[in-house]
Short mmCIF file of C-alpha atoms in Angstrom, two decimals:
data_model
loop_
_atom_site.label_atom_id
_atom_site.label_comp_id
_atom_site.label_asym_id
_atom_site.label_seq_id
_atom_site.Cartn_x
_atom_site.Cartn_y
_atom_site.Cartn_z
CA MET O 1 -68.00 276.80 453.23
CA PRO O 2 -67.28 273.40 451.69
CA ASP O 3 -68.90 272.52 448.40
CA THR O 4 -71.29 269.91 449.76
CA HIS O 5 -73.26 269.63 446.51
CA PRO O 6 -70.63 269.47 443.80
CA THR O 7 -71.49 269.73 440.13
CA PRO O 8 -71.30 266.31 438.47
CA THR O 9 -67.93 265.71 436.86
CA ALA O 10 -67.47 265.90 433.09
CA PRO O 11 -67.78 262.69 431.08
CA GLY O 12 -64.83 260.58 432.03
CA GLY O 13 -64.28 262.78 435.08
CA GLY O 14 -60.61 263.41 434.27
CA LEU O 15 -59.94 259.71 434.66
CA VAL O 16 -56.38 258.54 435.28
CA PRO O 17 -55.45 256.13 433.77
CA ALA O 18 -57.48 256.82 430.63
CA PRO O 19 -60.14 254.18 429.83
CA LEU O 20 -60.61 252.46 426.50
CA SER O 21 -63.90 254.16 425.67
CA ILE O 22 -66.50 256.49 427.16
CA ASP O 23 -70.03 256.70 425.74
CA GLY O 24 -71.90 259.72 427.05
CA PRO O 25 -72.80 261.75 428.87
CA GLY O 26 -76.55 261.42 428.85
CA ARG O 27 -78.73 264.31 429.87
CA GLY O 28 -79.37 262.93 433.31
CA THR O 29 -77.30 262.35 436.39
CA VAL O 30 -77.05 259.49 438.82
CA ARG O 31 -77.12 260.24 442.50
CA LEU O 32 -76.01 257.76 445.13
CA GLY O 33 -77.86 258.50 448.32
CA ALA O 34 -79.16 257.12 451.59
CA ASP O 35 -81.59 254.82 449.75
CA THR O 36 -79.05 253.44 447.28
CA ALA O 37 -78.71 249.68 447.67
CA LEU O 38 -75.56 247.74 446.92
CA ALA O 39 -76.25 244.51 445.03
CA ALA O 40 -73.12 242.35 445.08
CA GLY O 41 -73.15 239.30 442.83
CA PRO O 42 -70.98 236.22 443.41
CA GLY O 43 -67.28 237.03 443.25
CA THR O 44 -67.73 240.72 444.04
CA GLU O 45 -67.77 240.55 447.83
CA ASP O 46 -64.35 242.19 448.33
CA THR O 47 -65.32 245.10 446.11
CA ALA O 48 -68.63 245.53 447.93
CA ARG O 49 -66.79 245.66 451.24
CA TRP O 50 -64.29 248.17 449.79
CA LEU O 51 -67.10 250.39 448.47
CA ARG O 52 -68.79 250.50 451.87
CA ASP O 53 -65.46 251.31 453.52
CA THR O 54 -64.58 254.09 451.06
CA LEU O 55 -67.63 255.64 449.37
CA GLY O 56 -69.79 254.76 452.34
CA ALA O 57 -67.41 256.58 454.67
CA ALA O 58 -66.78 259.54 452.34
CA PHE O 59 -70.43 260.33 451.72
CA GLY O 60 -72.07 258.87 454.81
CA LEU O 61 -73.88 256.22 452.77
CA PRO O 62 -75.12 252.99 454.38
CA LEU O 63 -75.22 251.13 451.02
CA PRO O 64 -77.45 248.32 452.37
CA PRO O 65 -77.57 245.01 450.50
CA GLY O 66 -80.01 244.94 447.61
CA SER O 67 -81.30 242.64 444.90
CA GLY O 68 -80.31 244.74 441.91
CA LYS O 69 -83.89 244.63 440.63
CA THR O 70 -84.98 248.02 441.90
CA PRO O 71 -84.09 251.57 440.84
CA ASP O 72 -81.39 253.45 442.77
CA THR O 73 -79.00 250.51 442.92
CA LEU O 74 -75.23 250.15 442.72
CA ALA O 75 -74.94 246.67 441.21
CA LEU O 76 -71.79 244.55 440.92
CA ALA O 77 -71.52 241.44 438.76
CA VAL O 78 -69.03 239.14 437.07
CA ASP O 79 -69.42 238.33 433.37
CA PRO O 80 -66.77 235.90 432.09
CA ALA O 81 -67.40 237.17 428.56
CA LEU O 82 -65.30 240.21 429.46
CA PRO O 83 -61.50 240.04 429.86
CA PRO O 84 -60.51 238.99 433.42
CA GLU O 85 -59.43 242.50 434.45
CA GLY O 86 -61.78 244.29 432.06
CA TYR O 87 -64.97 246.01 433.17
CA ARG O 88 -68.02 247.89 431.99
CA LEU O 89 -69.40 250.76 434.10
CA ALA O 90 -72.87 251.96 433.15
CA ALA O 91 -74.56 254.89 434.93
CA ASP O 92 -78.19 255.55 434.06
CA ALA O 93 -80.66 257.75 435.93
CA ARG O 94 -83.38 255.07 435.53
CA TRP O 95 -81.62 252.42 437.59
CA GLY O 96 -78.35 253.67 439.04
CA VAL O 97 -74.87 252.25 438.44
CA ARG O 98 -73.84 248.82 437.20
CA ILE O 99 -70.26 247.62 437.27
CA THR O 100 -69.62 244.36 435.45
CA GLY O 101 -66.16 242.78 435.38
CA GLY O 102 -64.70 239.83 433.56
CA GLY O 103 -63.53 238.62 436.98
CA PRO O 104 -63.41 239.92 440.55
CA ALA O 105 -60.41 242.11 439.69
CA GLY O 106 -62.27 243.73 436.81
CA VAL O 107 -65.15 244.62 439.12
CA PHE O 108 -62.68 246.19 441.55
CA TRP O 109 -61.04 248.31 438.84
CA GLY O 110 -64.48 249.45 437.78
CA ALA O 111 -65.16 250.52 441.37
CA GLN O 112 -61.93 252.55 441.31
CA THR O 113 -63.22 254.33 438.22
CA LEU O 114 -66.54 255.04 439.95
CA ARG O 115 -64.68 256.61 442.85
CA GLN O 116 -62.83 258.93 440.48
CA LEU O 117 -66.08 259.89 438.73
CA LEU O 118 -67.55 261.02 442.04
CA GLY O 119 -64.89 263.69 442.51
CA PRO O 120 -62.33 264.44 445.23
CA HIS O 121 -64.93 264.12 448.02
CA ALA O 122 -64.90 260.36 447.33
CA PHE O 123 -61.25 260.17 448.45
CA ARG O 124 -61.91 261.50 451.95
CA ARG O 125 -62.53 259.36 455.02
CA ALA O 126 -65.60 261.19 456.28
CA PRO O 127 -68.21 263.57 454.81
CA LEU O 128 -67.20 267.21 454.78
CA ALA O 129 -70.77 268.14 455.79
CA PRO O 130 -74.17 266.48 456.11
CA GLY O 131 -75.70 265.76 452.74
CA CYS O 132 -72.42 265.69 450.84
CA ALA O 133 -73.59 264.52 447.42
CA ALA O 134 -72.33 261.59 445.38
CA VAL O 135 -73.31 262.47 441.82
CA LEU O 136 -72.08 261.46 438.39
CA PRO O 137 -73.32 261.96 434.80
CA GLU O 138 -75.00 259.22 432.85
CA GLN O 139 -72.37 257.39 430.80
CA THR O 140 -70.96 253.99 429.88
CA ILE O 141 -67.26 253.18 430.19
CA GLU O 142 -65.60 250.12 428.69
CA ASP O 143 -62.10 249.44 429.91
CA GLY O 144 -59.34 246.91 430.50
CA PRO O 145 -55.56 246.89 430.97
CA ARG O 146 -52.81 246.62 428.38
CA PHE O 147 -50.41 244.72 430.66
CA ALA O 148 -50.96 241.98 433.25
CA TRP O 149 -48.00 243.16 435.40
CA ARG O 150 -48.45 246.78 436.45
CA GLY O 151 -46.10 247.22 439.35
CA MET O 152 -44.12 249.35 441.73
CA LEU O 153 -41.03 248.29 443.65
CA LEU O 154 -40.83 249.68 447.17
CA ASP O 155 -37.39 249.43 448.75
CA VAL O 156 -38.02 248.96 452.47
CA ALA O 157 -34.48 247.74 453.14
CA ARG O 158 -32.56 251.00 452.77
CA HIS O 159 -35.11 253.01 454.72
CA PHE O 160 -37.71 250.99 456.57
CA VAL O 161 -41.34 251.76 455.75
CA PRO O 162 -43.57 250.86 458.71
CA LYS O 163 -46.47 248.51 458.08
CA ASP O 164 -49.06 251.30 457.94
CA GLY O 165 -46.98 252.96 455.22
CA VAL O 166 -47.03 249.77 453.17
CA LEU O 167 -50.82 249.50 453.56
CA ARG O 168 -51.12 253.14 452.45
CA ALA O 169 -48.93 252.36 449.43
CA LEU O 170 -51.25 249.49 448.53
CA ASP O 171 -54.25 251.83 448.62
CA LEU O 172 -52.43 254.27 446.35
CA LEU O 173 -51.48 251.50 443.93
CA ALA O 174 -55.09 250.34 443.81
CA ALA O 175 -56.30 253.89 443.16
CA HIS O 176 -54.13 253.88 440.03
CA LYS O 177 -55.09 250.35 438.89
CA LEU O 178 -51.61 248.99 439.60
CA ASN O 179 -51.61 245.35 440.66
CA VAL O 180 -48.08 244.34 441.78
CA LEU O 181 -46.14 245.51 444.83
CA HIS O 182 -42.54 244.29 444.64
CA LEU O 183 -41.17 244.48 448.19
CA HIS O 184 -37.37 244.75 448.34
CA LEU O 185 -37.04 243.16 451.78
CA THR O 186 -33.29 242.57 452.24
CA ASP O 187 -30.09 244.40 451.44
CA ASP O 188 -26.76 245.42 452.92
CA GLN O 189 -28.49 248.12 454.97
CA GLY O 190 -31.21 246.02 456.57
CA TRP O 191 -33.16 242.75 456.76
CA ARG O 192 -36.89 243.48 457.05
CA ILE O 193 -38.75 240.17 457.39
CA GLU O 194 -38.96 237.88 460.42
CA ILE O 195 -37.52 234.42 459.75
CA ARG O 196 -38.28 232.33 462.83
CA ARG O 197 -35.58 229.76 462.18
CA TYR O 198 -32.95 232.53 462.12
CA PRO O 199 -33.95 235.19 464.68
CA LYS O 200 -30.66 237.11 464.41
CA LEU O 201 -31.68 238.22 460.92
CA THR O 202 -33.97 240.72 462.60
CA GLU O 203 -32.37 240.95 466.04
CA VAL O 204 -29.10 242.05 464.40
CA GLY O 205 -29.76 242.51 460.70
CA ALA O 206 -32.75 244.85 460.96
CA TRP O 207 -30.81 247.69 462.63
CA ARG O 208 -27.90 249.90 461.67
CA GLU O 209 -26.04 252.25 463.97
CA ARG O 210 -26.29 255.33 461.74
CA THR O 211 -27.18 256.34 458.19
CA LYS O 212 -25.49 258.30 455.43
CA LEU O 213 -27.50 261.44 454.59
CA GLY O 214 -27.77 261.86 450.86
CA HIS O 215 -25.44 260.34 448.28
CA ARG O 216 -22.58 258.20 449.53
CA ALA O 217 -20.15 261.07 448.79
CA SER O 218 -22.01 263.30 451.26
CA PRO O 219 -20.12 264.23 454.43
CA LEU O 220 -23.37 264.21 456.42
CA TRP O 221 -24.61 261.45 458.74
CA ASP O 222 -27.79 260.83 460.64
CA GLU O 223 -26.39 259.49 463.90
CA ARG O 224 -29.68 257.94 465.02
CA PRO O 225 -29.95 254.15 464.80
CA HIS O 226 -32.33 253.15 462.03
CA GLY O 227 -34.29 249.98 461.47
CA GLY O 228 -37.41 247.91 461.77
CA TYR O 229 -38.92 244.77 460.32
CA TYR O 230 -42.20 243.05 459.60
CA THR O 231 -43.27 240.18 461.79
CA GLN O 232 -44.73 237.21 459.99
CA ASP O 233 -48.19 238.33 461.10
CA ASP O 234 -47.44 241.78 459.67
CA VAL O 235 -46.61 240.12 456.36
CA ARG O 236 -49.79 238.04 456.44
CA GLU O 237 -51.78 241.23 457.03
CA ILE O 238 -50.03 243.07 454.18
CA VAL O 239 -50.58 240.17 451.79
CA ALA O 240 -54.25 239.81 452.76
CA TYR O 241 -54.84 243.56 452.47
CA ALA O 242 -53.23 243.51 449.03
CA ALA O 243 -55.27 240.50 447.92
CA GLN O 244 -58.52 242.29 448.83
CA ARG O 245 -57.34 244.97 446.37
CA HIS O 246 -56.31 242.43 443.71
CA ILE O 247 -52.64 243.28 444.19
CA THR O 248 -49.93 240.61 444.24
CA VAL O 249 -47.05 241.17 446.67
CA VAL O 250 -43.79 239.85 445.19
CA PRO O 251 -41.07 239.35 447.84
CA GLU O 252 -37.41 239.95 447.10
CA ILE O 253 -34.69 238.18 449.07
CA ASP O 254 -31.40 239.41 447.60
CA ILE O 255 -28.62 236.90 446.80
CA PRO O 256 -25.65 236.54 446.42
CA GLY O 257 -24.78 240.27 446.59
CA HIS O 258 -26.45 242.99 448.66
CA SER O 259 -26.21 240.66 451.66
CA GLN O 260 -24.14 242.35 454.38
CA ALA O 261 -27.07 242.61 456.80
CA ALA O 262 -27.47 238.82 456.66
CA ILE O 263 -23.71 238.27 457.04
CA ALA O 264 -23.61 240.65 460.02
CA ALA O 265 -26.26 238.46 461.67
CA TYR O 266 -24.72 235.11 460.65
CA PRO O 267 -21.00 235.58 459.81
CA GLU O 268 -20.65 232.02 458.48
CA LEU O 269 -22.60 233.15 455.38
CA GLY O 270 -19.70 235.32 454.22
CA ASN O 271 -16.31 234.53 452.76
CA THR O 272 -14.63 233.75 456.07
CA ASP O 273 -11.34 232.72 454.48
CA VAL O 274 -10.93 236.20 452.98
CA ILE O 275 -12.16 238.60 455.66
CA ASP O 276 -13.13 238.54 459.32
CA THR O 277 -16.89 238.41 458.80
CA THR O 278 -17.49 238.65 462.57
CA SER O 279 -16.37 242.28 462.32
CA LEU O 280 -19.06 243.23 459.81
CA LYS O 281 -22.04 245.32 460.85
CA VAL O 282 -25.19 246.26 459.01
CA TRP O 283 -23.96 248.71 456.39
CA ASP O 284 -24.61 252.40 457.03
CA THR O 285 -23.86 253.86 453.61
CA TRP O 286 -24.83 253.31 449.98
CA GLY O 287 -23.31 251.81 446.85
CA ILE O 288 -22.12 248.37 445.76
CA ASN O 289 -20.83 246.37 448.70
CA PRO O 290 -17.89 243.94 448.31
CA ASN O 291 -19.14 241.60 451.08
CA VAL O 292 -21.10 238.88 449.31
CA LEU O 293 -22.33 235.41 450.22
CA ALA O 294 -19.95 232.48 450.16
CA PRO O 295 -20.83 229.76 447.60
CA THR O 296 -21.00 227.03 450.23
CA ASP O 297 -23.51 224.33 451.09
CA THR O 298 -24.05 226.13 454.41
CA THR O 299 -25.21 229.23 452.53
CA LEU O 300 -27.44 227.25 450.19
CA ARG O 301 -29.19 225.44 453.05
CA PHE O 302 -29.57 228.70 454.99
CA TYR O 303 -31.36 230.46 452.14
CA GLU O 304 -33.46 227.40 451.35
CA HIS O 305 -34.70 227.55 454.94
CA VAL O 306 -35.32 231.29 454.60
CA LEU O 307 -37.26 230.79 451.39
CA ASP O 308 -39.29 227.97 452.94
CA GLU O 309 -40.71 230.53 455.36
CA VAL O 310 -41.06 233.17 452.64
CA LEU O 311 -43.10 230.80 450.45
CA GLY O 312 -45.40 230.14 453.38
CA LEU O 313 -46.15 233.87 453.67
CA PHE O 314 -46.37 235.01 450.06
CA PRO O 315 -48.66 233.17 447.61
CA SER O 316 -47.13 235.09 444.69
CA PRO O 317 -46.18 232.76 441.82
CA PHE O 318 -42.98 234.81 441.47
CA VAL O 319 -40.18 235.13 444.02
CA HIS O 320 -37.50 237.72 443.32
CA ILE O 321 -33.95 236.74 444.29
CA GLY O 322 -32.09 239.86 443.22
CA GLY O 323 -28.95 238.58 441.53
CA ASP O 324 -27.55 242.01 440.69
CA GLU O 325 -24.39 243.92 441.54
CA CYS O 326 -22.35 241.04 442.98
CA PRO O 327 -18.64 241.93 443.03
CA LYS O 328 -16.41 238.90 442.52
CA ASP O 329 -13.23 240.08 444.30
CA GLN O 330 -13.79 237.99 447.43
CA TRP O 331 -14.57 234.89 445.37
CA ARG O 332 -11.33 235.39 443.42
CA ALA O 333 -9.39 235.54 446.69
CA SER O 334 -11.29 232.71 448.40
CA ALA O 335 -9.85 229.20 448.37
CA THR O 336 -13.33 227.90 449.17
CA ALA O 337 -14.88 229.68 446.20
CA GLN O 338 -12.09 228.55 443.89
CA ALA O 339 -12.54 224.97 445.06
CA ARG O 340 -16.24 225.21 444.24
CA ILE O 341 -15.42 226.50 440.76
CA ALA O 342 -13.07 223.56 440.20
CA GLU O 343 -15.51 221.04 441.64
CA LEU O 344 -18.27 222.20 439.29
CA SER O 345 -15.91 222.66 436.28
CA LEU O 346 -17.04 226.26 435.95
CA ALA O 347 -15.27 228.74 433.72
CA ASP O 348 -14.90 231.58 436.20
CA GLU O 349 -16.50 233.60 439.00
CA ASP O 350 -19.28 234.87 436.70
CA ALA O 351 -20.23 231.26 436.06
CA LEU O 352 -20.18 230.69 439.82
CA GLN O 353 -22.82 233.38 440.24
CA SER O 354 -24.89 231.75 437.51
CA TRP O 355 -24.61 228.42 439.37
CA PHE O 356 -25.81 230.17 442.54
CA ILE O 357 -28.87 231.60 440.78
CA ARG O 358 -29.72 228.42 438.90
CA HIS O 359 -29.67 226.45 442.14
CA PHE O 360 -32.53 228.56 443.50
CA ASP O 361 -34.20 228.63 440.11
CA ARG O 362 -34.52 224.83 440.30
CA TRP O 363 -35.38 224.90 444.01
CA LEU O 364 -38.27 227.31 443.45
CA ALA O 365 -39.51 225.48 440.36
CA GLU O 366 -39.69 222.23 442.33
CA ARG O 367 -42.08 224.02 444.69
CA GLY O 368 -44.32 225.43 441.98
CA ARG O 369 -42.89 228.96 442.03
CA ARG O 370 -41.06 231.00 439.44
CA LEU O 371 -37.78 232.80 439.97
CA ILE O 372 -37.52 236.39 438.80
CA GLY O 373 -34.33 238.40 439.10
CA TRP O 374 -32.51 241.48 437.83
CA ASP O 375 -31.18 241.23 434.30
CA GLU O 376 -27.69 240.12 435.43
CA ILE O 377 -29.19 236.66 435.96
CA LEU O 378 -29.22 236.21 432.18
CA GLU O 379 -25.44 235.77 432.29
CA GLY O 380 -24.83 232.04 432.16
CA GLY O 381 -28.34 231.10 431.09
CA LEU O 382 -31.64 230.50 432.83
CA ALA O 383 -34.12 227.70 433.30
CA PRO O 384 -37.17 227.98 431.02
CA GLY O 385 -39.56 229.25 433.69
CA ALA O 386 -37.39 232.05 435.06
CA ALA O 387 -38.28 235.67 434.39
CA VAL O 388 -36.19 238.85 434.22
CA SER O 389 -36.59 242.36 435.64
CA SER O 390 -34.83 244.51 433.06
CA TRP O 391 -33.31 247.41 435.04
CA ARG O 392 -30.05 248.41 433.32
CA GLY O 393 -31.98 249.53 430.24
CA TYR O 394 -33.95 247.75 427.56
CA ALA O 395 -31.15 245.39 426.51
CA GLY O 396 -31.68 242.76 429.18
CA GLY O 397 -35.41 242.68 428.55
CA ILE O 398 -34.90 242.41 424.80
CA ALA O 399 -32.43 239.55 425.24
CA ALA O 400 -34.77 237.77 427.66
CA ALA O 401 -37.80 238.08 425.38
CA LYS O 402 -35.84 236.94 422.34
CA SER O 403 -34.67 233.86 424.24
CA GLY O 404 -38.20 232.99 425.32
CA HIS O 405 -38.13 234.32 428.89
CA ASP O 406 -40.83 236.49 430.38
CA VAL O 407 -39.72 239.98 431.29
CA VAL O 408 -40.83 242.97 433.36
CA MET O 409 -39.53 246.23 431.92
CA CYS O 410 -38.22 248.67 434.56
CA PRO O 411 -35.24 250.48 432.98
CA GLU O 412 -33.50 252.82 435.40
CA GLN O 413 -33.12 255.51 432.76
CA GLN O 414 -36.89 255.76 432.40
CA VAL O 415 -38.83 254.64 435.48
CA TYR O 416 -36.58 254.83 438.53
CA LEU O 417 -38.59 257.28 440.60
CA ASP O 418 -35.69 258.09 442.90
CA HIS O 419 -34.26 260.00 439.91
CA ARG O 420 -34.83 263.75 440.00
CA GLN O 421 -37.85 265.37 438.38
CA HIS O 422 -36.27 268.66 437.27
CA ALA O 423 -32.85 270.20 436.68
CA SER O 424 -33.50 272.96 439.22
CA PRO O 425 -31.09 273.14 442.19
CA ASP O 426 -34.16 273.21 444.42
CA GLU O 427 -34.91 269.52 443.77
CA PRO O 428 -34.38 267.67 447.07
CA VAL O 429 -31.35 265.34 447.08
CA PRO O 430 -31.09 265.20 443.27
CA ILE O 431 -30.23 261.71 442.02
CA GLY O 432 -29.66 260.54 438.47
CA PHE O 433 -31.16 261.79 435.24
CA VAL O 434 -34.00 264.27 434.98
CA ARG O 435 -37.20 262.29 434.51
CA THR O 436 -40.13 264.67 434.28
CA LEU O 437 -43.80 263.80 434.42
CA GLU O 438 -43.86 264.02 430.62
CA ASP O 439 -40.80 261.77 430.30
CA VAL O 440 -42.53 259.06 432.29
CA TYR O 441 -45.73 259.53 430.28
CA ARG O 442 -43.79 258.91 427.07
CA PHE O 443 -42.09 255.75 428.38
CA GLU O 444 -42.80 252.72 426.19
CA PRO O 445 -42.26 249.28 427.81
CA VAL O 446 -42.13 247.26 424.58
CA ALA O 447 -39.01 247.81 422.48
CA PRO O 448 -39.83 248.26 418.77
CA GLU O 449 -37.32 245.62 417.66
CA LEU O 450 -39.32 242.83 419.31
CA THR O 451 -41.57 240.74 417.08
CA ALA O 452 -45.16 240.16 418.17
CA GLU O 453 -44.21 236.71 419.47
CA GLN O 454 -41.28 238.12 421.44
CA ALA O 455 -43.32 241.08 422.72
CA ALA O 456 -45.80 238.62 424.20
CA HIS O 457 -43.08 237.77 426.74
CA VAL O 458 -43.27 241.31 428.14
CA LEU O 459 -45.46 240.62 431.16
CA GLY O 460 -45.64 244.32 431.86
CA THR O 461 -43.78 247.10 433.52
CA GLN O 462 -42.77 248.41 436.91
CA ALA O 463 -41.66 251.72 438.42
CA ASN O 464 -38.90 251.29 441.00
CA VAL O 465 -38.67 253.34 444.20
CA TRP O 466 -35.23 252.98 445.78
CA THR O 467 -35.08 254.66 449.17
CA GLU O 468 -31.44 255.48 449.87
CA VAL O 469 -32.36 259.19 449.93
CA MET O 470 -36.02 258.77 450.89
CA ASP O 471 -36.15 258.65 454.68
CA SER O 472 -39.79 259.60 455.30
CA GLN O 473 -43.29 259.37 453.88
CA GLN O 474 -42.95 263.01 452.78
CA ARG O 475 -39.89 262.19 450.68
CA LEU O 476 -41.55 259.11 449.22
CA ASP O 477 -44.66 261.05 448.25
CA TYR O 478 -42.59 263.76 446.60
CA GLN O 479 -40.53 261.38 444.49
CA VAL O 480 -43.33 259.00 443.56
CA PHE O 481 -46.15 261.42 442.75
CA PRO O 482 -47.38 262.62 440.36
CA ARG O 483 -45.09 260.48 438.18
CA LEU O 484 -46.72 257.24 439.33
CA ALA O 485 -49.98 258.48 437.80
CA ALA O 486 -48.26 258.88 434.41
CA PHE O 487 -46.65 255.47 434.79
CA ALA O 488 -50.02 253.92 435.66
CA GLU O 489 -51.47 255.20 432.41
CA VAL O 490 -48.53 253.74 430.47
CA ALA O 491 -49.10 250.38 432.17
CA TRP O 492 -52.90 250.33 431.89
CA SER O 493 -53.99 252.28 428.84
CA ARG O 494 -53.47 251.43 425.19
CA LEU O 495 -51.51 254.53 424.29
CA PRO O 496 -50.12 255.42 420.86
CA ALA O 497 -46.40 255.59 420.18
CA PRO O 498 -44.57 257.88 422.63
CA ALA O 499 -44.24 260.86 420.29
CA ALA O 500 -47.95 260.70 419.42
CA ARG O 501 -49.24 260.67 422.99
CA ASP O 502 -51.48 263.57 423.95
CA TYR O 503 -49.60 264.90 426.94
CA GLN O 504 -51.75 268.04 427.03
CA ASP O 505 -54.85 265.91 427.51
CA PHE O 506 -53.07 264.01 430.27
CA THR O 507 -52.16 267.24 432.08
CA ARG O 508 -55.79 268.38 431.75
CA ARG O 509 -56.96 265.18 433.41
CA MET O 510 -54.21 265.51 436.02
CA ALA O 511 -55.74 268.82 437.11
CA ALA O 512 -58.66 266.77 438.42
CA HIS O 513 -56.37 264.05 439.72
CA TYR O 514 -54.34 266.47 441.85
CA THR O 515 -57.51 267.22 443.82
CA ARG O 516 -57.91 263.49 444.51
CA LEU O 517 -54.30 263.26 445.69
CA ASP O 518 -54.91 266.32 447.90
CA ALA O 519 -57.91 264.61 449.47
CA LEU O 520 -55.79 261.51 450.11
CA GLY O 521 -53.08 263.60 451.76
CA VAL O 522 -50.39 262.75 449.21
CA GLY O 523 -47.48 265.21 449.32
CA TYR O 524 -46.75 265.15 445.58
CA ARG O 525 -44.36 267.43 443.70
CA PRO O 526 -46.42 270.43 442.53
CA PRO O 527 -46.18 271.28 438.82
CA GLY O 528 -44.38 274.49 439.71
CA GLY O 529 -41.67 272.83 441.76
CA PRO O 530 -41.07 271.90 445.39
CA LEU O 531 -42.78 273.75 448.20
CA PRO O 532 -40.44 275.17 450.84
CA TRP O 533 -40.85 272.23 453.21
CA GLN O 534 -40.17 269.74 450.40
CA LYS O 535 -36.66 271.02 449.79
CA ARG O 536 -33.55 269.51 451.40
CA PRO O 537 -30.90 272.21 451.07
CA GLY O 538 -27.35 271.07 451.75
CA VAL O 539 -28.00 267.33 451.37
CA LEU O 540 -25.76 266.12 448.56
CA GLY O 541 -27.20 264.13 445.66
CA ARG O 542 -25.71 262.72 442.47
CA PRO O 543 -27.30 264.46 439.47
CA ILE O 544 -26.39 263.22 436.00
CA ASP O 545 -26.60 265.77 433.20
CA GLY O 546 -28.00 265.19 429.76
CA ALA O 547 -30.57 262.81 428.37
CA PRO O 548 -30.42 259.22 429.64
CA PRO O 549 -28.95 256.70 427.21
CA ASN O 550 -31.38 254.42 425.43
CA VAL O 551 -29.60 251.14 426.16
#
């Protein structure tokens, strides 16, 4: 029989991420029931709607509108005296639950905490039985985030994630108080966003004939065509769904490398005086591709038109343009590229890439947006408003912060969640260094050599989920969870230095959090290792032995 009347959770309820402070518990409990009213103050309407959709559905609660002046009330309010994303949650048997946020986002994060306090039942979509109780101990929680940018990159270019999977990812980000979804929308292996001016980007560029199974050295192929894309209405829906959860969706349109899917659709974008670009297809394997964009006016105008449509879909102040892993061999062999270098009096092909990036830096700035790109964009200098995603280690982020640029720390050696979680041969398609749950928990986004003024340029941090070897929701779940929970605590909570962090306390709280993930249907990696159906025997990976370098 299901436990339809669960014991109230302990103070703090095994909260993940850990809050700033918990005062309690009191002797009493607070019960949300059929008579509990929901009093939503100005600015809290999205959270009220979310509570009715989630807690209302999980416990069969109507949560009718109320005034907040009567007992048995769930009250939501904004108090600008609190930090914008900060909140106070007070549960008292005399009057119910009050969630007060410094802004609408703070109220929403407080509601996420309430959901955790109510136990795993609160993460289901329907009551397990009539009378399923929503009970929590009396307590007061004060909380707020350490970083403003708490993100996850989802690579939908290598393996397409259907729209419903993206919406599910947004719900999981919200459950962990993460507030940025970086969508990697274009790459050599696929173009995933409808651009109406250039329909071949999706007619041709969204589909590949087959797919390499595992690492690029694997002899195995999946011979099924693979692809998909988001219509512009799909994107509008994703962005609106995210906004209701106080999540910003940052689009990435990769230039000038990682562009074979675009060149396959429009061959004039490539270096036509070096190779027959009409022969190129959407790439079916992994690695760094030599086929890059030509530095021509045709290419610049094309991507300006693309970005015009992207800006109309994504209100994010930041637009990511990639800028990484751009081989220069074709530019060295191209008379057109060499003529451009001479025309602009550039030093070399590296300077040509910098010119390419700076063009779009200025173009975005003129339209009130900010360019963000991988740390290679530092080479050659940046405009003052540009920001950097530091992926090759800490060095790029340190250099950016020291030169006055904002930075998002996402070093591959620490928070690339496609990297394997254990050294066991049972790990499915093992890629990269071993990054355990504890390793992620001890990740520190701010390098110690930064001064306080320089550290203020660290906007936050991001875990990156590259999907070359993640071809299904099951594989994504396994690689992302539970490590995303540890990452969320690093991004949200004010933790001590890595060596001083209480990992045992975190694992104790995770015991409660696993039951929430179970209720949500998340196929995480169990602490004891992969379950039989999570293994991928015979699919070659690329494990790297030893500890990752701290670079």
